Amino acid sequence: QVQLVESGGGWVQPGGSLRLSCASSGIDFSVPAWYWYRQPAGKQHEWVAQWYASGGTLYQDSVEGRFTISRDNVKNMIYLEMNSLMPEDTAVYYCSFYNHRTRTMERGQGTQVTVST
């Protein structure tokens, strides 16, 4: 059974940093791309960043230069390093990938990030 578990969220002041982690298990096939999404309270979820197994990363314009997505294939972990955090980064953050067997986007339970004074 596929399982994704995010961690590392919390409260941080503006300008601070957090590192989110996503532990994956139960995946016995290759995953060509991993994603981080976020959902601010009362708003729709939005794409934040993606990592390609073939190499390369993409970022939403608002986080470009501040966030870094990475993957550790040995540990089966996906990370999101977040620097220079701003109040508008406050949201529940989810890691995700497309499961071609079930034809669904898998995601974990999310981790809350709150940026405020």
PDB file of N, CA and C in Angstrom, residues 1-7 21-29 31 34 36 71 75-78 94-99 102 104-110:
ATOM      1  N   GLN A   1       0.843  -1.188   0.000  1.00  0.00           N
ATOM      2  CA  GLN A   1       0.000   0.000   0.000  1.00  0.00           C
ATOM      3  C   GLN A   1       0.884   1.246   0.000  1.00  0.00           C
ATOM      4  N   VAL A   2       0.578   2.140  -0.907  1.00  0.00           N
ATOM      5  CA  VAL A   2       1.345   3.379  -1.009  1.00  0.00           C
ATOM      6  C   VAL A   2       1.052   4.268   0.190  1.00  0.00           C
ATOM      7  N   GLN A   3       2.097   4.815   0.760  1.00  0.00           N
ATOM      8  CA  GLN A   3       1.932   5.718   1.881  1.00  0.00           C
ATOM      9  C   GLN A   3       2.926   6.874   1.763  1.00  0.00           C
ATOM     10  N   LEU A   4       2.418   8.077   1.970  1.00  0.00           N
ATOM     11  CA  LEU A   4       3.249   9.277   2.009  1.00  0.00           C
ATOM     12  C   LEU A   4       3.009   9.966   3.339  1.00  0.00           C
ATOM     13  N   VAL A   5       4.090  10.315   4.015  1.00  0.00           N
ATOM     14  CA  VAL A   5       3.966  10.964   5.316  1.00  0.00           C
ATOM     15  C   VAL A   5       4.843  12.205   5.323  1.00  0.00           C
ATOM     16  N   GLU A   6       4.180  13.373   5.405  1.00  0.00           N
ATOM     17  CA  GLU A   6       4.907  14.638   5.460  1.00  0.00           C
ATOM     18  C   GLU A   6       5.204  15.023   6.906  1.00  0.00           C
ATOM     19  N   SER A   7       6.288  15.740   7.080  1.00  0.00           N
ATOM     20  CA  SER A   7       6.659  16.235   8.400  1.00  0.00           C
ATOM     21  C   SER A   7       7.540  17.476   8.235  1.00  0.00           C
ATOM     22  N   SER A  21       9.789  17.324   4.975  1.00  0.00           N
ATOM     23  CA  SER A  21      10.186  15.999   4.524  1.00  0.00           C
ATOM     24  C   SER A  21       8.951  15.189   4.171  1.00  0.00           C
ATOM     25  N   CYS A  22       9.125  14.281   3.243  1.00  0.00           N
ATOM     26  CA  CYS A  22       8.038  13.386   2.852  1.00  0.00           C
ATOM     27  C   CYS A  22       8.625  11.987   2.720  1.00  0.00           C
ATOM     28  N   ALA A  23       8.182  11.094   3.574  1.00  0.00           N
ATOM     29  CA  ALA A  23       8.631   9.711   3.536  1.00  0.00           C
ATOM     30  C   ALA A  23       7.656   8.891   2.703  1.00  0.00           C
ATOM     31  N   SER A  24       8.188   8.169   1.729  1.00  0.00           N
ATOM     32  CA  SER A  24       7.332   7.344   0.871  1.00  0.00           C
ATOM     33  C   SER A  24       7.600   5.871   1.120  1.00  0.00           C
ATOM     34  N   SER A  25       6.554   5.075   1.013  1.00  0.00           N
ATOM     35  CA  SER A  25       6.684   3.631   1.169  1.00  0.00           C
ATOM     36  C   SER A  25       5.618   2.939   0.334  1.00  0.00           C
ATOM     37  N   GLY A  26       5.845   1.647   0.089  1.00  0.00           N
ATOM     38  CA  GLY A  26       4.868   0.872  -0.667  1.00  0.00           C
ATOM     39  C   GLY A  26       4.865   1.131  -2.153  1.00  0.00           C
ATOM     40  N   ILE A  27       5.911   1.787  -2.654  1.00  0.00           N
ATOM     41  CA  ILE A  27       5.988   2.097  -4.088  1.00  0.00           C
ATOM     42  C   ILE A  27       6.992   1.150  -4.730  1.00  0.00           C
ATOM     43  N   ASP A  28       6.508   0.242  -5.557  1.00  0.00           N
ATOM     44  CA  ASP A  28       7.397  -0.731  -6.186  1.00  0.00           C
ATOM     45  C   ASP A  28       7.513  -0.485  -7.685  1.00  0.00           C
ATOM     46  N   PHE A  29       7.348   0.758  -8.078  1.00  0.00           N
ATOM     47  CA  PHE A  29       7.503   1.133  -9.477  1.00  0.00           C
ATOM     48  C   PHE A  29       8.192   2.491  -9.520  1.00  0.00           C
ATOM     49  N   VAL A  31       8.825   6.341 -10.271  1.00  0.00           N
ATOM     50  CA  VAL A  31       7.994   7.545 -10.260  1.00  0.00           C
ATOM     51  C   VAL A  31       8.752   8.638 -10.987  1.00  0.00           C
ATOM     52  N   TRP A  34       7.903  14.023  -8.804  1.00  0.00           N
ATOM     53  CA  TRP A  34       7.348  14.254  -7.466  1.00  0.00           C
ATOM     54  C   TRP A  34       6.966  15.724  -7.350  1.00  0.00           C
ATOM     55  N   TRP A  36       5.301  18.988  -4.732  1.00  0.00           N
ATOM     56  CA  TRP A  36       4.811  19.585  -3.492  1.00  0.00           C
ATOM     57  C   TRP A  36       3.671  20.530  -3.871  1.00  0.00           C
ATOM     58  N   ARG A  71      15.265  15.098  -3.781  1.00  0.00           N
ATOM     59  CA  ARG A  71      14.865  13.730  -3.460  1.00  0.00           C
ATOM     60  C   ARG A  71      16.093  12.917  -3.092  1.00  0.00           C
ATOM     61  N   LYS A  75      16.892   6.871   0.634  1.00  0.00           N
ATOM     62  CA  LYS A  75      16.012   6.938   1.799  1.00  0.00           C
ATOM     63  C   LYS A  75      14.536   7.024   1.415  1.00  0.00           C
ATOM     64  N   ASN A  76      14.249   7.110   0.113  1.00  0.00           N
ATOM     65  CA  ASN A  76      12.859   7.276  -0.347  1.00  0.00           C
ATOM     66  C   ASN A  76      12.201   8.498   0.290  1.00  0.00           C
ATOM     67  N   MET A  77      12.920   9.602   0.232  1.00  0.00           N
ATOM     68  CA  MET A  77      12.431  10.840   0.833  1.00  0.00           C
ATOM     69  C   MET A  77      12.373  11.951  -0.217  1.00  0.00           C
ATOM     70  N   ILE A  78      11.391  12.816  -0.053  1.00  0.00           N
ATOM     71  CA  ILE A  78      11.300  14.035  -0.834  1.00  0.00           C
ATOM     72  C   ILE A  78      11.363  15.196   0.147  1.00  0.00           C
ATOM     73  N   TYR A  94       1.651  19.438   1.035  1.00  0.00           N
ATOM     74  CA  TYR A  94       1.517  18.022   0.712  1.00  0.00           C
ATOM     75  C   TYR A  94       2.562  17.612  -0.324  1.00  0.00           C
ATOM     76  N   CYS A  95       3.121  16.430  -0.176  1.00  0.00           N
ATOM     77  CA  CYS A  95       3.903  15.865  -1.270  1.00  0.00           C
ATOM     78  C   CYS A  95       2.982  14.931  -2.059  1.00  0.00           C
ATOM     79  N   SER A  96       3.316  14.724  -3.308  1.00  0.00           N
ATOM     80  CA  SER A  96       2.390  13.998  -4.169  1.00  0.00           C
ATOM     81  C   SER A  96       3.115  13.405  -5.376  1.00  0.00           C
ATOM     82  N   PHE A  97       2.521  12.372  -5.935  1.00  0.00           N
ATOM     83  CA  PHE A  97       2.993  11.844  -7.209  1.00  0.00           C
ATOM     84  C   PHE A  97       1.816  11.185  -7.904  1.00  0.00           C
ATOM     85  N   TYR A  98       1.949  10.990  -9.205  1.00  0.00           N
ATOM     86  CA  TYR A  98       0.892  10.346  -9.980  1.00  0.00           C
ATOM     87  C   TYR A  98       1.123   8.849  -9.987  1.00  0.00           C
ATOM     88  N   ASN A  99       0.152   8.101  -9.471  1.00  0.00           N
ATOM     89  CA  ASN A  99       0.212   6.654  -9.459  1.00  0.00           C
ATOM     90  C   ASN A  99      -0.422   6.151 -10.755  1.00  0.00           C
ATOM     91  N   THR A 102      -3.156   3.233 -10.348  1.00  0.00           N
ATOM     92  CA  THR A 102      -4.507   3.599  -9.903  1.00  0.00           C
ATOM     93  C   THR A 102      -5.045   4.823 -10.631  1.00  0.00           C
ATOM     94  N   THR A 104      -4.372   7.890 -10.108  1.00  0.00           N
ATOM     95  CA  THR A 104      -4.739   8.922  -9.147  1.00  0.00           C
ATOM     96  C   THR A 104      -3.486   9.642  -8.667  1.00  0.00           C
ATOM     97  N   MET A 105      -3.666  10.849  -8.180  1.00  0.00           N
ATOM     98  CA  MET A 105      -2.578  11.558  -7.531  1.00  0.00           C
ATOM     99  C   MET A 105      -2.559  11.129  -6.072  1.00  0.00           C
ATOM    100  N   GLU A 106      -1.464  10.520  -5.668  1.00  0.00           N
ATOM    101  CA  GLU A 106      -1.308  10.120  -4.289  1.00  0.00           C
ATOM    102  C   GLU A 106      -0.779  11.317  -3.494  1.00  0.00           C
ATOM    103  N   ARG A 107      -1.192  11.431  -2.249  1.00  0.00           N
ATOM    104  CA  ARG A 107      -0.648  12.475  -1.396  1.00  0.00           C
ATOM    105  C   ARG A 107      -0.776  12.049   0.052  1.00  0.00           C
ATOM    106  N   GLY A 108      -0.017  12.703   0.899  1.00  0.00           N
ATOM    107  CA  GLY A 108      -0.065  12.371   2.314  1.00  0.00           C
ATOM    108  C   GLY A 108      -1.100  13.208   3.040  1.00  0.00           C
ATOM    109  N   GLN A 109      -0.980  13.228   4.372  1.00  0.00           N
ATOM    110  CA  GLN A 109      -1.950  13.953   5.194  1.00  0.00           C
ATOM    111  C   GLN A 109      -1.619  15.433   5.301  1.00  0.00           C
ATOM    112  N   GLY A 110      -0.401  15.775   4.889  1.00  0.00           N
ATOM    113  CA  GLY A 110       0.000  17.175   4.902  1.00  0.00           C
ATOM    114  C   GLY A 110       0.673  17.593   6.196  1.00  0.00           C
TER     115      GLY A 110
END
